[in-house]
mmCIF file of C-alpha atoms and ligand atoms in Angstrom:
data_model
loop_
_atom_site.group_PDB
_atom_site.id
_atom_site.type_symbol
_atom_site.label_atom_id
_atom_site.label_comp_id
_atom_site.label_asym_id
_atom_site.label_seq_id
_atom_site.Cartn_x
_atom_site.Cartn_y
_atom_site.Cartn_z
ATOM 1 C CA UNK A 1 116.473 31.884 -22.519
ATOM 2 C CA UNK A 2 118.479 31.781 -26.152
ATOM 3 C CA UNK A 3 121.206 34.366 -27.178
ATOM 4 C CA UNK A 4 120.648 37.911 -25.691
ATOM 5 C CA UNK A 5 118.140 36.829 -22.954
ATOM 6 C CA UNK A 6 115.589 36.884 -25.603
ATOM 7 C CA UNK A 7 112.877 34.628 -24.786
ATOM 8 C CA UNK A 8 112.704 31.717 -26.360
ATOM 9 C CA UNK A 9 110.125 32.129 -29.523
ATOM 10 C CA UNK A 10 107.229 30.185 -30.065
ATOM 11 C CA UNK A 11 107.996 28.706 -26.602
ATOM 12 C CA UNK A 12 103.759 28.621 -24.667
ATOM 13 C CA UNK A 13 102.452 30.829 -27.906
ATOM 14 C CA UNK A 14 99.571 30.424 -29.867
ATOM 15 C CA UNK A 15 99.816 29.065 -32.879
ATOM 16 C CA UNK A 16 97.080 28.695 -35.684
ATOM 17 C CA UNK A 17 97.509 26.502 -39.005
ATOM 18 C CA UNK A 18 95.010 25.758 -42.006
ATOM 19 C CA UNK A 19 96.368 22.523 -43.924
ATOM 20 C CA UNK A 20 95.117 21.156 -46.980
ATOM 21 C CA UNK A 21 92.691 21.693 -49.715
ATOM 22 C CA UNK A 22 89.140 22.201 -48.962
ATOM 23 C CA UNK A 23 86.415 20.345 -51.346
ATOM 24 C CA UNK A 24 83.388 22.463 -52.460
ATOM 25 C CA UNK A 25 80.203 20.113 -52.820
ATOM 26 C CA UNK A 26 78.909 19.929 -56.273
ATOM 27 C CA UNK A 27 76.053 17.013 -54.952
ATOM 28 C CA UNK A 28 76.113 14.244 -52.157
ATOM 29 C CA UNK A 29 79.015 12.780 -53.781
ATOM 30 C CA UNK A 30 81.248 14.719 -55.632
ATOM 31 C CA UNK A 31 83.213 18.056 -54.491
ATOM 32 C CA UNK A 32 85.476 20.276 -56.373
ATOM 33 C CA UNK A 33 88.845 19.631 -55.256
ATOM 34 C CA UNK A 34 92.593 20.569 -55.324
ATOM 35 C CA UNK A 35 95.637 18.416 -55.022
ATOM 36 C CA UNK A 36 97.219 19.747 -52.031
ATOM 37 C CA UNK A 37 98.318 16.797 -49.205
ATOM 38 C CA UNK A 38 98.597 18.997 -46.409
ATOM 39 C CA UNK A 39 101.727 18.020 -45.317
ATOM 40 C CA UNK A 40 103.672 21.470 -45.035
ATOM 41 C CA UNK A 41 100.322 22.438 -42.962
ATOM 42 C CA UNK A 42 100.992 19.275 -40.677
ATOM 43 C CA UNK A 43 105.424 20.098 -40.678
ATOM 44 C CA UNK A 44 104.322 23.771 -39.662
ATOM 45 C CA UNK A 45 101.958 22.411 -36.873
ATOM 46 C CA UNK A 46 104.860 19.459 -35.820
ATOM 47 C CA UNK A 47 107.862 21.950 -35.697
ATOM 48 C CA UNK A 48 105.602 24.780 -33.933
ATOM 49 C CA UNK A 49 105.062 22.056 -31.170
ATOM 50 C CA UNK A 50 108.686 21.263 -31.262
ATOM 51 C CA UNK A 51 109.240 24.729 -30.765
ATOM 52 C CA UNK A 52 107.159 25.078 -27.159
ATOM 53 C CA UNK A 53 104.293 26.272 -29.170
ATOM 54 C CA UNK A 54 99.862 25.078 -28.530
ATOM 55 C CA UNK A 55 98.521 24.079 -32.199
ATOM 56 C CA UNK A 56 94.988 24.520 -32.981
ATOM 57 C CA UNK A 57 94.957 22.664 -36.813
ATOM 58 C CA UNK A 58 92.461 23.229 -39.007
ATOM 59 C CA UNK A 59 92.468 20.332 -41.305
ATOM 60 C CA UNK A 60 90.796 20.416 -44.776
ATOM 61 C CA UNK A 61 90.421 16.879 -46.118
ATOM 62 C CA UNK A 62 94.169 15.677 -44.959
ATOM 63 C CA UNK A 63 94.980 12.095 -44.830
ATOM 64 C CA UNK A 64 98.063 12.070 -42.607
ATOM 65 C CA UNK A 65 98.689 11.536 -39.041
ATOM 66 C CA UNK A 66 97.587 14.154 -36.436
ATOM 67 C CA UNK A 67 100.026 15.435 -35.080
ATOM 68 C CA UNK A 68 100.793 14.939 -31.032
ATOM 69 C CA UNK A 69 99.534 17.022 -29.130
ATOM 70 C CA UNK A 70 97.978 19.541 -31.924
ATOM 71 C CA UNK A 71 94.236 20.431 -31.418
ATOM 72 C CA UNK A 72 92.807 19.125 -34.732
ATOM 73 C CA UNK A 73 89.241 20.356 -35.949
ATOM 74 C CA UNK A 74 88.517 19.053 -39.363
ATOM 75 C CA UNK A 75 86.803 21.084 -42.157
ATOM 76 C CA UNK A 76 85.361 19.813 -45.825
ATOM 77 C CA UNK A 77 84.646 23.338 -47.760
ATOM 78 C CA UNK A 78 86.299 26.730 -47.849
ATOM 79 C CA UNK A 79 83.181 28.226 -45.724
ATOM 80 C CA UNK A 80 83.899 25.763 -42.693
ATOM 81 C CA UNK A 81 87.173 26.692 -42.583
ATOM 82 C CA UNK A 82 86.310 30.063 -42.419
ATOM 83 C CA UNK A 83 84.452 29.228 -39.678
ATOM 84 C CA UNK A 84 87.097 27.753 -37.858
ATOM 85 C CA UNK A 85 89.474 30.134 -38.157
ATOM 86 C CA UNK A 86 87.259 32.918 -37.210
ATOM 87 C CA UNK A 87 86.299 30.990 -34.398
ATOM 88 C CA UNK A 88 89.639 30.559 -33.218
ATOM 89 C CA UNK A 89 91.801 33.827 -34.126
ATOM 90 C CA UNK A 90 91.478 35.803 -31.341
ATOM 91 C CA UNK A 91 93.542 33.998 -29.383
ATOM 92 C CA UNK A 92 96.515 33.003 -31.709
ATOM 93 C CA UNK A 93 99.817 35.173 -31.660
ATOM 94 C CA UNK A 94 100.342 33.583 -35.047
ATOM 95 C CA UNK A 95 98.178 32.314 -37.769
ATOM 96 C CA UNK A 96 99.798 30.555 -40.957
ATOM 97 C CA UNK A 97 97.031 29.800 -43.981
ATOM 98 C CA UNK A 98 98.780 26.931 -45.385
ATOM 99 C CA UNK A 99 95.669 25.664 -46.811
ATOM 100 C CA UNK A 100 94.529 25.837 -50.254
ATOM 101 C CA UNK A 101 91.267 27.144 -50.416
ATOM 102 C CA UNK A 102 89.031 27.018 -53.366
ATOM 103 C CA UNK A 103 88.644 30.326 -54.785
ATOM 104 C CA UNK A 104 85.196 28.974 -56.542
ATOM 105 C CA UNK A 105 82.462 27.025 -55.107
ATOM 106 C CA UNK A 106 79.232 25.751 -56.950
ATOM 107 C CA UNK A 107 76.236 28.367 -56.147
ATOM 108 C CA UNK A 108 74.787 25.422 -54.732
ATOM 109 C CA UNK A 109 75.077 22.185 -54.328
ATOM 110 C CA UNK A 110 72.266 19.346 -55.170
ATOM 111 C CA UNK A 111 70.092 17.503 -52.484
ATOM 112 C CA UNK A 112 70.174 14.626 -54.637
ATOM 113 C CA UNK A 113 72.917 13.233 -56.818
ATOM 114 C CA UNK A 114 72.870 14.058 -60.027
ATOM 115 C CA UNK A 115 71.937 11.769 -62.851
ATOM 116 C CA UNK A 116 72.545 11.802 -66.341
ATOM 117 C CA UNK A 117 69.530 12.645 -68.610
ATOM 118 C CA UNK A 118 70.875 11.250 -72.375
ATOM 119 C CA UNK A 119 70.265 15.501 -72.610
ATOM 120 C CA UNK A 120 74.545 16.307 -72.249
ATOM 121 C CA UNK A 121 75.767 17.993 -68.775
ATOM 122 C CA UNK A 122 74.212 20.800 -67.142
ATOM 123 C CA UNK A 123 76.771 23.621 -66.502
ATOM 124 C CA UNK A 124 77.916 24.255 -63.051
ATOM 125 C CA UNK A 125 77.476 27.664 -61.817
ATOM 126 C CA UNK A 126 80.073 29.254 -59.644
ATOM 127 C CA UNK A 127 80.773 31.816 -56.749
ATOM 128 C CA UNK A 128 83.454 33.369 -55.587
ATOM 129 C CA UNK A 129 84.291 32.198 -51.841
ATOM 130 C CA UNK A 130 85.705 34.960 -49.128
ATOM 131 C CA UNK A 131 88.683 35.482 -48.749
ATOM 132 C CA UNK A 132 89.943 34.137 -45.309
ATOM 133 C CA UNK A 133 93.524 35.569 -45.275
ATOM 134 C CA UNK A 134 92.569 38.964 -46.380
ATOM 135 C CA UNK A 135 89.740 39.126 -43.651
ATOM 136 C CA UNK A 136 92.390 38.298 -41.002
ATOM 137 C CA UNK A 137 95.254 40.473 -42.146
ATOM 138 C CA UNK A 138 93.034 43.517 -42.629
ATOM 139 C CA UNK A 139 91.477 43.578 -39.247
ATOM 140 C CA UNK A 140 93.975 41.532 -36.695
ATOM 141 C CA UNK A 141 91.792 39.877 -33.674
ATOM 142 C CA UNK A 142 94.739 41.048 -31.219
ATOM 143 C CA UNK A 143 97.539 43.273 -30.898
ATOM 144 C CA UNK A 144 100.883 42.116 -32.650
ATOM 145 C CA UNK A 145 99.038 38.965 -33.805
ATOM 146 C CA UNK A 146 101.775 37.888 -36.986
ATOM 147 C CA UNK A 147 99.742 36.461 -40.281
ATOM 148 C CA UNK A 148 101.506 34.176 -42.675
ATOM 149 C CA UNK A 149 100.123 33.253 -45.914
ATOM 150 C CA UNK A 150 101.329 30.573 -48.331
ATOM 151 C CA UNK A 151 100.738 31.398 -52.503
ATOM 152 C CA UNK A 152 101.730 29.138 -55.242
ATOM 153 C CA UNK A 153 102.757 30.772 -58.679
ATOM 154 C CA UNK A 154 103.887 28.644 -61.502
ATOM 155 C CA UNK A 155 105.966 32.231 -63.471
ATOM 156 C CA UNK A 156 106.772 35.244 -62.289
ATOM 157 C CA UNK A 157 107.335 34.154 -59.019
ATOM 158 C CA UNK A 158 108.707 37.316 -56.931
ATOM 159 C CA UNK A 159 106.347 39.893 -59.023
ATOM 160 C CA UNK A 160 102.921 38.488 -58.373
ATOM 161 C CA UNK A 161 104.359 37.250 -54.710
ATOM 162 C CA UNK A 162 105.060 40.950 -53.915
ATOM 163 C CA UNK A 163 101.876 41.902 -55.697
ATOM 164 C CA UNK A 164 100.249 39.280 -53.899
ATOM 165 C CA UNK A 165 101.653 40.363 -49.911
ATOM 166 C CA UNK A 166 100.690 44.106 -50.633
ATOM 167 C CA UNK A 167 96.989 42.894 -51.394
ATOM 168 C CA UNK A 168 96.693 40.547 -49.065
ATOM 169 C CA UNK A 169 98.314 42.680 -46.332
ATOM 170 C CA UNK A 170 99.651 39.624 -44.306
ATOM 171 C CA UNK A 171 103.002 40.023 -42.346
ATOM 172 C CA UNK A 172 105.099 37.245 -44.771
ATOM 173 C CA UNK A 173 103.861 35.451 -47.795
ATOM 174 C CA UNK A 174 105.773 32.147 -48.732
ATOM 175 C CA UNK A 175 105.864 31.842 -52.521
ATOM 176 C CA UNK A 176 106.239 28.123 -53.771
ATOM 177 C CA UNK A 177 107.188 27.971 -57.243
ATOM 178 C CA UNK A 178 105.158 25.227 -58.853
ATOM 179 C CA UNK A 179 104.435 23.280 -61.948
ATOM 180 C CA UNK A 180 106.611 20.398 -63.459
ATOM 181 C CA UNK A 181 105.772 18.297 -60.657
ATOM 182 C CA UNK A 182 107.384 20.931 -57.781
ATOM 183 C CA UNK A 183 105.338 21.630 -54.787
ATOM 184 C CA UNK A 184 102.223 19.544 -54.685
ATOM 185 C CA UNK A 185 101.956 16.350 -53.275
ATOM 186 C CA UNK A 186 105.654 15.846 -53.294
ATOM 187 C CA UNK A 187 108.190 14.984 -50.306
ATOM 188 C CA UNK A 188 109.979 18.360 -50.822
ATOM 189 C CA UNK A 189 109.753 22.314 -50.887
ATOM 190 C CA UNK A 190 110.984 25.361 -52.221
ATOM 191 C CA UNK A 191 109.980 28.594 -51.576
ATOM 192 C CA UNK A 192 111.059 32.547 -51.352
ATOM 193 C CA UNK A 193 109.583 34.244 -48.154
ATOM 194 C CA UNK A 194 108.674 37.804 -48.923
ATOM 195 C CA UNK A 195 108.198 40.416 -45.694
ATOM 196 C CA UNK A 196 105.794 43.721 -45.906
ATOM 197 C CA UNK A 197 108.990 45.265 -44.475
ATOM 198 C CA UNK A 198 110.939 44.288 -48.014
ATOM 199 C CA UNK A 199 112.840 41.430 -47.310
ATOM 200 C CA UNK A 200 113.045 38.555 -49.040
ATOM 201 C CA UNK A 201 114.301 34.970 -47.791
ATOM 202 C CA UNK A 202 115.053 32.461 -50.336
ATOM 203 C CA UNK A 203 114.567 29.004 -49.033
ATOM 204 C CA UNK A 204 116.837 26.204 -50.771
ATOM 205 C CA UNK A 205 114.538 22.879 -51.875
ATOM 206 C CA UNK A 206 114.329 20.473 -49.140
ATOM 207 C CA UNK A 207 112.039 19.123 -46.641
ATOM 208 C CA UNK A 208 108.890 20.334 -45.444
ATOM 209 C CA UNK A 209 110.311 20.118 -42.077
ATOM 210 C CA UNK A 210 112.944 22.357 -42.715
ATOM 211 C CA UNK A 211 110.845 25.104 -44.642
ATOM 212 C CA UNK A 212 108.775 24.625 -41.654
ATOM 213 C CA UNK A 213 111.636 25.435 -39.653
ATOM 214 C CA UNK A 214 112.957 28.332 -41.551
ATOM 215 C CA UNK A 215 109.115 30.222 -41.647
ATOM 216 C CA UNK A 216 109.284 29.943 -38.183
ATOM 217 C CA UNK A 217 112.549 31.581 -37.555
ATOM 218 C CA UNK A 218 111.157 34.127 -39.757
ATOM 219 C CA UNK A 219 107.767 34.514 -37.349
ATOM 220 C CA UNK A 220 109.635 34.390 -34.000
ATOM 221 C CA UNK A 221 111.418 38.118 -34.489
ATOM 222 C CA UNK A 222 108.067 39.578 -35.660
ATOM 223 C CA UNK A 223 106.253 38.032 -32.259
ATOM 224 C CA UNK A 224 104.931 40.888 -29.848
ATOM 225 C CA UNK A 225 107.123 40.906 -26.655
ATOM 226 C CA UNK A 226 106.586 38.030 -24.751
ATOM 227 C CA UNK A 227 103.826 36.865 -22.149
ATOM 228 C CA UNK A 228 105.855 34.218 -20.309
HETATM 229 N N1 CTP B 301 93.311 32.121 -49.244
HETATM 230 C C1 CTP B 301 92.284 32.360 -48.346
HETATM 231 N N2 CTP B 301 90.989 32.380 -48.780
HETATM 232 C C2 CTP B 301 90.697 32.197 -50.082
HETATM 233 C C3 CTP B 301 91.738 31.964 -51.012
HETATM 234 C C4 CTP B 301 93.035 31.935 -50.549
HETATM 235 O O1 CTP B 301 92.561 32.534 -47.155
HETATM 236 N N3 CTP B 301 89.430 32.232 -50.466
HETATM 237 C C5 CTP B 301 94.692 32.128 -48.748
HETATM 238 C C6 CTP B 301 95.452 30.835 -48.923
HETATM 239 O O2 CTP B 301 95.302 30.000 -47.792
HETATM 240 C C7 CTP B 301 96.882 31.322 -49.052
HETATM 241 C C8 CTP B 301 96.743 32.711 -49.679
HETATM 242 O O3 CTP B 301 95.397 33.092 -49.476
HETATM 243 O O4 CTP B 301 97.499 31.487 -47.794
HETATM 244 C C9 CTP B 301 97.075 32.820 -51.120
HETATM 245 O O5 CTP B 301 96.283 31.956 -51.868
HETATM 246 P P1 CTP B 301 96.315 32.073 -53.447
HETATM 247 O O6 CTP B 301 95.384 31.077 -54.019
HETATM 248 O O7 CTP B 301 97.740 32.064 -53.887
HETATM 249 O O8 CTP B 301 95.791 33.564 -53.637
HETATM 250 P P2 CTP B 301 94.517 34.140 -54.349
HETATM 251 O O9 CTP B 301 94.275 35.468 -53.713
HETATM 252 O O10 CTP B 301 93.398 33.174 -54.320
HETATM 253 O O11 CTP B 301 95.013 34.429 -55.820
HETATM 254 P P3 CTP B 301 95.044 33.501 -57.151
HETATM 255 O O12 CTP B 301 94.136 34.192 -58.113
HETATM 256 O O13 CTP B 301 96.495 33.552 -57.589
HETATM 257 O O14 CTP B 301 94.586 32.111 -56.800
HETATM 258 CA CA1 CA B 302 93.484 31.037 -55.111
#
């Protein structure tokens, strides 16, 4: 037991992470894709573990390392990962959507790859894909269940982060600030942790690890009393 007899946080919780950037099939071979490396997905899932905590990690198109002892299922497109998050948020006390999930996928995509005709491109036609983190904030799978979702603004970072929490309706919302290289596929983070109760928790750049660290010291107070 820490300070106060409290139990010890994350210690034998449940612990749910999407890392990574999912790919949306335009044919056979080629996807629309995003840039993100997964890596503060895979520091959430190694510090939760640290922490006492079972991972289930849904990985979207990651190239790193799984972590020991995480349970990894791996996911191409925003639908499968929908999937397996659905599939698996009943049980989780916590679920953090650290992935970045395409907001757009093609309407289809081809059987066959497609070939250039001397004719110019053929447009690709969109649709818009569900919104996973908004599906799981606005009807929680279990009591007290804590939903963290990441957003990535390049201006007006705190306005469209609080904008962004309200509509969402998740529990915290960390706010990267990106753009001139920050953020994406770099070593280190920085990041302001809003709260639907008002607060706001400004997290200095450094490590994933340690913004890893510091959203989970966040989570642990907001945990429904203990099972242990
Ligand atoms: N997210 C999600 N499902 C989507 C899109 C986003 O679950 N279809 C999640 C991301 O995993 C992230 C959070 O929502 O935790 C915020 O993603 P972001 O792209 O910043 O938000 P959007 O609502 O897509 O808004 P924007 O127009 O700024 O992209
Ligand atoms: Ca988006």
């Amino acid at each position: 037991l820490a300070h106060g007899g409290a139990p010890s946080g994350l210690a034998g919780r449940r612990v749910l992470i999407s890392a990574g950037g999912t790919r949306e099939p335009i044919d056979p071979v080629r996807f629309i894709g995003n840039r993100s490396s997964g890596r503060q997905g895979y520091a959430l899932a190694a510090t939760a573990l640290a922490r006492g905590a079972e991972v289930v990690l849904v990985s979207a198109n990651v190239g790193l390392p799984d972590p020991a002892g995480a349970d990894v299922r791996r996911v191409g497109s925003a639908q499968e990962l929908r999937e397996a998050v659905l599939a698996e948020r009943a049980k989780a006390d916590v679920i953090v959507m650290a992935a970045a999930v395409a907001d757009f996928r093609p309407v289809s995509s081809a059987e066959g790859k497609i070939k250039k005709t001397g004719a110019g491109p053929a447009p690709i036609e969109l649709v818009e894909n569900p919104d996973i983190l908004l599906e799981i904030s606005g009807e929680r799978a279990r009591a007290g269940q804590v939903v963290v979702g990441f957003a990535a603004e390049t201006d007006h970072v705190l306005e469209y982060g609080r904008a962004k929490l309200a509509r969402k309706g998740c529990d915290l919302l960390v706010v990267n600030q990106v753009g001139g290289g920050r953020a994406f596929g770099t070593e280190d983070n920085q990041a302001m942790v809003l709260g639907a109760d008002g607060s706001a928790t400004e997290i200095p750049n450094g490590p994933k690890e340690d913004l890893a660290d510091r959203v989970w010291d966040l989570v642990e107070p907001r945990l429904a009393p203990g099972h242990t």
